[in-house]
């Protein structure tokens, strides 16, 4: 989402427009979810962090001074909550084993059902191949790409807030990770 | 650096690959619909007029040496001249309101619980549900509500 539309929806939501709030939630939820996924939390922990992030955003709605940066605010809040959950989990269970980004095919979405149709079988296969190649990447690449693949594409400010890395380092790392992904796919004869 | 509108060249292979990942994520790992709904419903939280109590201390922000294994999670909130100290251990919440006084405490979360402090501002709640959590404190005509947290 671009800053202008975020800013406008934000102002409308502060003014009591529930439809604007819903549009904000729909537009920025994939970013929040990507941040949670990028940190490799378990399903249950990830859902709690997602909710805490949005509850807190609603609570702070009238106190946030730079509406157009709402995406960065959400990404940063989600990141901090993820880090706390990771710390708390390690403390309770030193040998914890979070389900890192491993979710291929456990929930069938309506989209999944559609692409399962016979005429789309080839595309479904390609999606699975791309996802499985993505999961073979190293942790750093998986973390960055999982945030970058939010829809709509997050700005680098938002990515920076989501992962605590400098804006300037995102481009070069992204390029390297996507090249690696391309190489993985090429190895399997996928273009 | 102004990156708000990342230059996107449609024939650029990296952009195409990122778009393909985005497409795959939308199919394989989308935001669960029921979660999206809880965020939409959270809009109601913005109408609460209570003073927001700020988190000023969280033991999880401290170094490992301070935290230690099996230690309770300790939190301090400040708002409207009131200090609220909380200790959470495996679903058990112990709190202290300062200055000490009788107050009504409402725990907001997946289960809503209301308790009253003793005259020294102390309270205990044995079965706090896990999940997002916020606490509202009504004392002497003042209401403060803590920021939401994951416990």
GROMACS .gro file of C-alpha atoms in nm:
model
  342
    1UNK     CA    1   0.000   0.000   0.000
    2UNK     CA    2   0.138   0.342  -0.078
    3UNK     CA    3   0.179   0.600   0.192
    4UNK     CA    4  -0.094   0.828   0.058
    5UNK     CA    5  -0.368   0.569   0.072
    6UNK     CA    6  -0.251   0.445   0.412
    7UNK     CA    7  -0.255   0.804   0.543
    8UNK     CA    8  -0.605   0.870   0.408
    9UNK     CA    9  -0.753   0.545   0.538
   10UNK     CA   10  -0.586   0.607   0.874
   11UNK     CA   11  -0.737   0.956   0.908
   12UNK     CA   12  -1.079   0.824   0.811
   13UNK     CA   13  -1.049   0.542   1.066
   14UNK     CA   14  -0.955   0.790   1.340
   15UNK     CA   15  -1.265   0.985   1.237
   16UNK     CA   16  -1.488   0.683   1.301
   17UNK     CA   17  -1.502   0.524   0.955
   18UNK     CA   18  -1.516   0.149   1.021
   19UNK     CA   19  -1.491   0.068   0.649
   20UNK     CA   20  -1.161   0.258   0.632
   21UNK     CA   21  -1.034   0.056   0.929
   22UNK     CA   22  -1.132  -0.266   0.754
   23UNK     CA   23  -0.948  -0.155   0.439
   24UNK     CA   24  -0.638  -0.078   0.650
   25UNK     CA   25  -0.656  -0.421   0.812
   26UNK     CA   26  -0.695  -0.591   0.475
   27UNK     CA   27  -0.418  -0.389   0.316
   28UNK     CA   28  -0.161  -0.427   0.594
   29UNK     CA   29  -0.242  -0.770   0.741
   30UNK     CA   30  -0.029  -0.959   0.488
   31UNK     CA   31   0.269  -0.748   0.602
   32UNK     CA   32   0.204  -0.824   0.972
   33UNK     CA   33   0.155  -1.193   0.894
   34UNK     CA   34   0.477  -1.199   0.690
   35UNK     CA   35   0.672  -1.050   0.980
   36UNK     CA   36   0.535  -1.320   1.213
   37UNK     CA   37   0.616  -1.594   0.960
   38UNK     CA   38   0.963  -1.453   0.894
   39UNK     CA   39   1.043  -1.495   1.264
   40UNK     CA   40   0.953  -1.861   1.251
   41UNK     CA   41   0.702  -1.864   1.537
   42UNK     CA   42   0.475  -2.162   1.591
   43UNK     CA   43   0.124  -2.131   1.451
   44UNK     CA   44  -0.028  -2.053   1.794
   45UNK     CA   45   0.237  -1.797   1.892
   46UNK     CA   46   0.221  -1.636   1.550
   47UNK     CA   47  -0.155  -1.589   1.575
   48UNK     CA   48  -0.118  -1.430   1.918
   49UNK     CA   49   0.146  -1.186   1.800
   50UNK     CA   50  -0.066  -1.095   1.498
   51UNK     CA   51  -0.362  -1.019   1.727
   52UNK     CA   52  -0.157  -0.832   1.986
   53UNK     CA   53  -0.014  -0.615   1.707
   54UNK     CA   54  -0.354  -0.517   1.571
   55UNK     CA   55  -0.510  -0.472   1.917
   56UNK     CA   56  -0.229  -0.239   2.011
   57UNK     CA   57  -0.256  -0.052   1.681
   58UNK     CA   58  -0.627   0.006   1.747
   59UNK     CA   59  -0.546   0.118   2.100
   60UNK     CA   60  -0.285   0.364   1.973
   61UNK     CA   61  -0.488   0.484   1.676
   62UNK     CA   62  -0.547   0.834   1.813
   63UNK     CA   63  -0.190   0.863   1.937
   64UNK     CA   64   0.010   0.774   1.625
   65UNK     CA   65   0.157   1.092   1.486
   66UNK     CA   66   0.271   0.982   1.141
   67UNK     CA   67  -0.025   0.799   0.985
   68UNK     CA   68   0.157   0.734   0.657
   69UNK     CA   69   0.409   0.526   0.853
   70UNK     CA   70   0.142   0.295   0.994
   71UNK     CA   71   0.294   0.003   0.799
   72UNK     CA   72   0.631   0.055   0.967
   73UNK     CA   73   0.463   0.095   1.307
   74UNK     CA   74   0.283  -0.238   1.263
   75UNK     CA   75   0.593  -0.415   1.129
   76UNK     CA   76   0.808  -0.288   1.414
   77UNK     CA   77   0.550  -0.377   1.682
   78UNK     CA   78   0.510  -0.727   1.539
   79UNK     CA   79   0.886  -0.773   1.530
   80UNK     CA   80   0.931  -0.672   1.893
   81UNK     CA   81   0.650  -0.902   2.008
   82UNK     CA   82   0.802  -1.187   1.804
   83UNK     CA   83   1.140  -1.135   1.969
   84UNK     CA   84   0.977  -1.140   2.315
   85UNK     CA   85   0.790  -1.460   2.238
   86UNK     CA   86   1.113  -1.619   2.114
   87UNK     CA   87   1.293  -1.514   2.434
   88UNK     CA   88   1.011  -1.639   2.656
   89UNK     CA   89   0.993  -1.969   2.469
   90UNK     CA   90   1.367  -2.030   2.493
   91UNK     CA   91   1.350  -1.959   2.862
   92UNK     CA   92   1.077  -2.214   2.922
   93UNK     CA   93   1.191  -2.477   2.676
   94UNK     CA   94   1.556  -2.461   2.576
   95UNK     CA   95   1.513  -2.727   2.311
   96UNK     CA   96   1.211  -2.570   2.143
   97UNK     CA   97   1.166  -2.647   1.781
   98UNK     CA   98   0.954  -2.383   1.607
   99UNK     CA   99   0.788  -2.484   1.283
  100UNK     CA  100   1.002  -2.255   1.074
  101UNK     CA  101   0.811  -2.132   0.774
  102UNK     CA  102   0.693  -2.484   0.719
  103UNK     CA  103   0.337  -2.475   0.617
  104UNK     CA  104   0.311  -2.614   0.269
  105UNK     CA  105  -0.034  -2.748   0.213
  106UNK     CA  106  -0.174  -2.787   0.565
  107UNK     CA  107  -0.469  -2.553   0.512
  108UNK     CA  108  -0.659  -2.551   0.190
  109UNK     CA  109  -0.768  -2.202   0.095
  110UNK     CA  110  -1.033  -2.128  -0.167
  111UNK     CA  111  -0.748  -2.032  -0.396
  112UNK     CA  112  -0.593  -2.372  -0.336
  113UNK     CA  113  -0.913  -2.544  -0.440
  114UNK     CA  114  -0.930  -2.337  -0.754
  115UNK     CA  115  -0.575  -2.408  -0.860
  116UNK     CA  116  -0.630  -2.775  -0.792
  117UNK     CA  117  -0.869  -2.782  -1.081
  118UNK     CA  118  -0.730  -2.989  -1.359
  119UNK     CA  119  -0.666  -2.707  -1.603
  120UNK     CA  120  -0.457  -2.530  -1.341
  121UNK     CA  121  -0.260  -2.834  -1.230
  122UNK     CA  122   0.055  -2.717  -1.402
  123UNK     CA  123   0.042  -2.380  -1.231
  124UNK     CA  124  -0.022  -2.543  -0.894
  125UNK     CA  125   0.281  -2.761  -0.948
  126UNK     CA  126   0.491  -2.456  -1.026
  127UNK     CA  127   0.372  -2.278  -0.712
  128UNK     CA  128   0.469  -2.580  -0.505
  129UNK     CA  129   0.809  -2.598  -0.670
  130UNK     CA  130   0.880  -2.230  -0.610
  131UNK     CA  131   0.771  -2.262  -0.247
  132UNK     CA  132   0.980  -2.569  -0.187
  133UNK     CA  133   1.286  -2.404  -0.347
  134UNK     CA  134   1.225  -2.100  -0.122
  135UNK     CA  135   1.223  -2.326   0.184
  136UNK     CA  136   1.561  -2.466   0.093
  137UNK     CA  137   1.723  -2.123   0.124
  138UNK     CA  138   1.928  -2.025   0.430
  139UNK     CA  139   1.759  -1.868   0.732
  140UNK     CA  140   1.861  -1.510   0.647
  141UNK     CA  141   1.725  -1.531   0.295
  142UNK     CA  142   1.404  -1.696   0.408
  143UNK     CA  143   1.349  -1.426   0.668
  144UNK     CA  144   1.400  -1.137   0.426
  145UNK     CA  145   1.208  -1.288   0.135
  146UNK     CA  146   0.915  -1.386   0.359
  147UNK     CA  147   0.868  -1.019   0.446
  148UNK     CA  148   0.930  -0.893   0.091
  149UNK     CA  149   0.665  -1.127  -0.048
  150UNK     CA  150   0.384  -0.963   0.152
  151UNK     CA  151   0.106  -0.835  -0.069
  152UNK     CA  152   0.103  -0.551  -0.165
  153UNK     CA  153   0.486  -0.529  -0.172
  154UNK     CA  154   0.612  -0.355   0.145
  155UNK     CA  155   0.834  -0.048   0.122
  156UNK     CA  156   1.195  -0.086   0.230
  157UNK     CA  157   1.114   0.131   0.536
  158UNK     CA  158   0.857  -0.129   0.637
  159UNK     CA  159   1.097  -0.415   0.570
  160UNK     CA  160   1.360  -0.238   0.778
  161UNK     CA  161   1.112  -0.199   1.067
  162UNK     CA  162   1.005  -0.562   1.030
  163UNK     CA  163   1.354  -0.710   1.054
  164UNK     CA  164   1.568  -0.448   1.228
  165UNK     CA  165   1.806  -0.417   0.934
  166UNK     CA  166   1.926  -0.101   0.758
  167UNK     CA  167   1.725   0.015   0.457
  168UNK     CA  168   2.045   0.033   0.253
  169UNK     CA  169   2.131  -0.333   0.302
  170UNK     CA  170   1.794  -0.467   0.188
  171UNK     CA  171   1.846  -0.426  -0.189
  172UNK     CA  172   2.180  -0.609  -0.209
  173UNK     CA  173   2.067  -0.896   0.019
  174UNK     CA  174   1.740  -0.929  -0.171
  175UNK     CA  175   1.928  -0.952  -0.498
  176UNK     CA  176   2.161  -1.219  -0.366
  177UNK     CA  177   1.875  -1.425  -0.217
  178UNK     CA  178   1.664  -1.408  -0.533
  179UNK     CA  179   1.966  -1.513  -0.741
  180UNK     CA  180   2.010  -1.813  -0.513
  181UNK     CA  181   1.644  -1.900  -0.545
  182UNK     CA  182   1.674  -1.877  -0.923
  183UNK     CA  183   1.973  -2.111  -0.910
  184UNK     CA  184   1.778  -2.364  -0.697
  185UNK     CA  185   1.496  -2.356  -0.949
  186UNK     CA  186   1.732  -2.387  -1.244
  187UNK     CA  187   1.893  -2.692  -1.084
  188UNK     CA  188   1.554  -2.860  -1.092
  189UNK     CA  189   1.499  -2.755  -1.450
  190UNK     CA  190   1.235  -2.499  -1.356
  191UNK     CA  191   1.222  -2.165  -1.530
  192UNK     CA  192   1.662   0.736   0.091
  193UNK     CA  193   1.321   0.749  -0.069
  194UNK     CA  194   1.225   0.395  -0.147
  195UNK     CA  195   0.851   0.425  -0.103
  196UNK     CA  196   0.793   0.345  -0.464
  197UNK     CA  197   1.055   0.087  -0.542
  198UNK     CA  198   1.139   0.104  -0.908
  199UNK     CA  199   0.992  -0.209  -1.063
  200UNK     CA  200   1.102  -0.310  -1.405
  201UNK     CA  201   0.851  -0.562  -1.543
  202UNK     CA  202   1.115  -0.753  -1.739
  203UNK     CA  203   1.353  -0.769  -1.443
  204UNK     CA  204   1.398  -1.133  -1.351
  205UNK     CA  205   1.433  -1.062  -0.977
  206UNK     CA  206   1.108  -0.867  -0.963
  207UNK     CA  207   0.933  -1.143  -1.154
  208UNK     CA  208   1.067  -1.401  -0.912
  209UNK     CA  209   0.961  -1.193  -0.611
  210UNK     CA  210   0.613  -1.160  -0.763
  211UNK     CA  211   0.599  -1.535  -0.806
  212UNK     CA  212   0.686  -1.582  -0.438
  213UNK     CA  213   0.412  -1.334  -0.349
  214UNK     CA  214   0.168  -1.535  -0.557
  215UNK     CA  215   0.279  -1.859  -0.390
  216UNK     CA  216   0.255  -1.706  -0.039
  217UNK     CA  217  -0.101  -1.589  -0.113
  218UNK     CA  218  -0.195  -1.948  -0.190
  219UNK     CA  219   0.017  -2.148   0.054
  220UNK     CA  220   0.054  -1.919   0.356
  221UNK     CA  221  -0.218  -1.649   0.351
  222UNK     CA  222  -0.340  -1.458   0.657
  223UNK     CA  223  -0.591  -1.698   0.820
  224UNK     CA  224  -0.941  -1.559   0.761
  225UNK     CA  225  -1.047  -1.584   1.127
  226UNK     CA  226  -0.742  -1.381   1.230
  227UNK     CA  227  -0.821  -1.108   0.980
  228UNK     CA  228  -1.167  -1.094   1.135
  229UNK     CA  229  -1.030  -1.042   1.488
  230UNK     CA  230  -0.823  -0.750   1.358
  231UNK     CA  231  -1.129  -0.598   1.188
  232UNK     CA  232  -1.324  -0.630   1.515
  233UNK     CA  233  -1.037  -0.470   1.711
  234UNK     CA  234  -1.160  -0.135   1.578
  235UNK     CA  235  -1.389  -0.124   1.882
  236UNK     CA  236  -1.080  -0.097   2.106
  237UNK     CA  237  -1.006   0.248   1.970
  238UNK     CA  238  -1.320   0.395   2.126
  239UNK     CA  239  -1.205   0.321   2.481
  240UNK     CA  240  -1.144   0.655   2.644
  241UNK     CA  241  -0.926   0.531   2.924
  242UNK     CA  242  -0.579   0.667   2.974
  243UNK     CA  243  -0.322   0.438   2.816
  244UNK     CA  244  -0.071   0.304   3.066
  245UNK     CA  245   0.270   0.271   2.911
  246UNK     CA  246   0.490  -0.034   2.954
  247UNK     CA  247   0.801   0.099   3.128
  248UNK     CA  248   0.963  -0.228   3.232
  249UNK     CA  249   0.951  -0.578   3.089
  250UNK     CA  250   1.182  -0.849   3.224
  251UNK     CA  251   1.193  -0.998   2.873
  252UNK     CA  252   1.379  -0.686   2.760
  253UNK     CA  253   1.655  -0.755   3.012
  254UNK     CA  254   1.967  -0.963   2.964
  255UNK     CA  255   1.957  -1.337   3.020
  256UNK     CA  256   2.135  -1.301   3.355
  257UNK     CA  257   1.852  -1.090   3.495
  258UNK     CA  258   1.584  -1.312   3.349
  259UNK     CA  259   1.717  -1.646   3.460
  260UNK     CA  260   1.548  -1.979   3.406
  261UNK     CA  261   1.197  -2.020   3.546
  262UNK     CA  262   1.171  -1.660   3.661
  263UNK     CA  263   0.829  -1.491   3.635
  264UNK     CA  264   0.767  -1.234   3.365
  265UNK     CA  265   0.771  -0.897   3.537
  266UNK     CA  266   0.600  -0.594   3.388
  267UNK     CA  267   0.554  -0.236   3.503
  268UNK     CA  268   0.299   0.004   3.360
  269UNK     CA  269   0.273   0.377   3.431
  270UNK     CA  270  -0.024   0.600   3.367
  271UNK     CA  271  -0.221   0.880   3.527
  272UNK     CA  272   0.006   0.886   3.830
  273UNK     CA  273  -0.053   0.516   3.896
  274UNK     CA  274   0.206   0.240   3.880
  275UNK     CA  275   0.099  -0.114   3.812
  276UNK     CA  276   0.350  -0.394   3.882
  277UNK     CA  277   0.266  -0.737   3.742
  278UNK     CA  278   0.425  -1.079   3.776
  279UNK     CA  279   0.311  -1.361   3.554
  280UNK     CA  280   0.411  -1.723   3.607
  281UNK     CA  281   0.247  -2.002   3.407
  282UNK     CA  282  -0.102  -1.850   3.400
  283UNK     CA  283  -0.085  -1.700   3.749
  284UNK     CA  284  -0.095  -1.323   3.767
  285UNK     CA  285   0.006  -1.129   4.077
  286UNK     CA  286  -0.030  -0.751   4.077
  287UNK     CA  287   0.037  -0.449   4.292
  288UNK     CA  288  -0.109  -0.104   4.241
  289UNK     CA  289   0.092   0.194   4.368
  290UNK     CA  290   0.000   0.409   4.551
  291UNK     CA  291  -0.175   0.129   4.743
  292UNK     CA  292  -0.554   0.154   4.727
  293UNK     CA  293  -0.865  -0.047   4.651
  294UNK     CA  294  -0.935  -0.071   4.281
  295UNK     CA  295  -1.130  -0.274   4.032
  296UNK     CA  296  -0.914  -0.468   3.788
  297UNK     CA  297  -1.052  -0.595   3.461
  298UNK     CA  298  -0.845  -0.843   3.261
  299UNK     CA  299  -0.925  -0.824   2.891
  300UNK     CA  300  -0.832  -1.112   2.667
  301UNK     CA  301  -0.975  -1.434   2.537
  302UNK     CA  302  -1.151  -1.459   2.875
  303UNK     CA  303  -1.268  -1.148   3.061
  304UNK     CA  304  -1.215  -1.146   3.437
  305UNK     CA  305  -1.294  -0.876   3.694
  306UNK     CA  306  -1.126  -0.874   4.035
  307UNK     CA  307  -1.096  -0.628   4.323
  308UNK     CA  308  -0.767  -0.546   4.489
  309UNK     CA  309  -0.726  -0.556   4.866
  310UNK     CA  310  -0.684  -0.227   5.053
  311UNK     CA  311  -0.308  -0.242   4.989
  312UNK     CA  312  -0.360  -0.254   4.612
  313UNK     CA  313  -0.270  -0.622   4.578
  314UNK     CA  314  -0.448  -0.874   4.359
  315UNK     CA  315  -0.403  -1.228   4.229
  316UNK     CA  316  -0.562  -1.406   3.939
  317UNK     CA  317  -0.499  -1.779   3.914
  318UNK     CA  318  -0.607  -1.862   3.561
  319UNK     CA  319  -0.509  -1.600   3.309
  320UNK     CA  320  -0.575  -1.729   2.959
  321UNK     CA  321  -0.277  -1.724   2.726
  322UNK     CA  322  -0.290  -1.493   2.430
  323UNK     CA  323  -0.321  -1.120   2.382
  324UNK     CA  324  -0.381  -0.953   2.713
  325UNK     CA  325  -0.463  -0.606   2.845
  326UNK     CA  326  -0.552  -0.493   3.192
  327UNK     CA  327  -0.785  -0.212   3.289
  328UNK     CA  328  -0.768  -0.056   3.635
  329UNK     CA  329  -1.043   0.158   3.786
  330UNK     CA  330  -0.928   0.344   4.097
  331UNK     CA  331  -1.060   0.657   4.260
  332UNK     CA  332  -1.251   0.777   3.953
  333UNK     CA  333  -0.955   0.720   3.721
  334UNK     CA  334  -0.932   0.445   3.459
  335UNK     CA  335  -0.604   0.332   3.308
  336UNK     CA  336  -0.567   0.057   3.050
  337UNK     CA  337  -0.240  -0.117   2.971
  338UNK     CA  338  -0.104  -0.166   2.622
  339UNK     CA  339  -0.182  -0.506   2.472
  340UNK     CA  340   0.081  -0.773   2.524
  341UNK     CA  341   0.135  -1.135   2.433
  342UNK     CA  342   0.183  -1.352   2.743
   0.00000   0.00000   0.00000
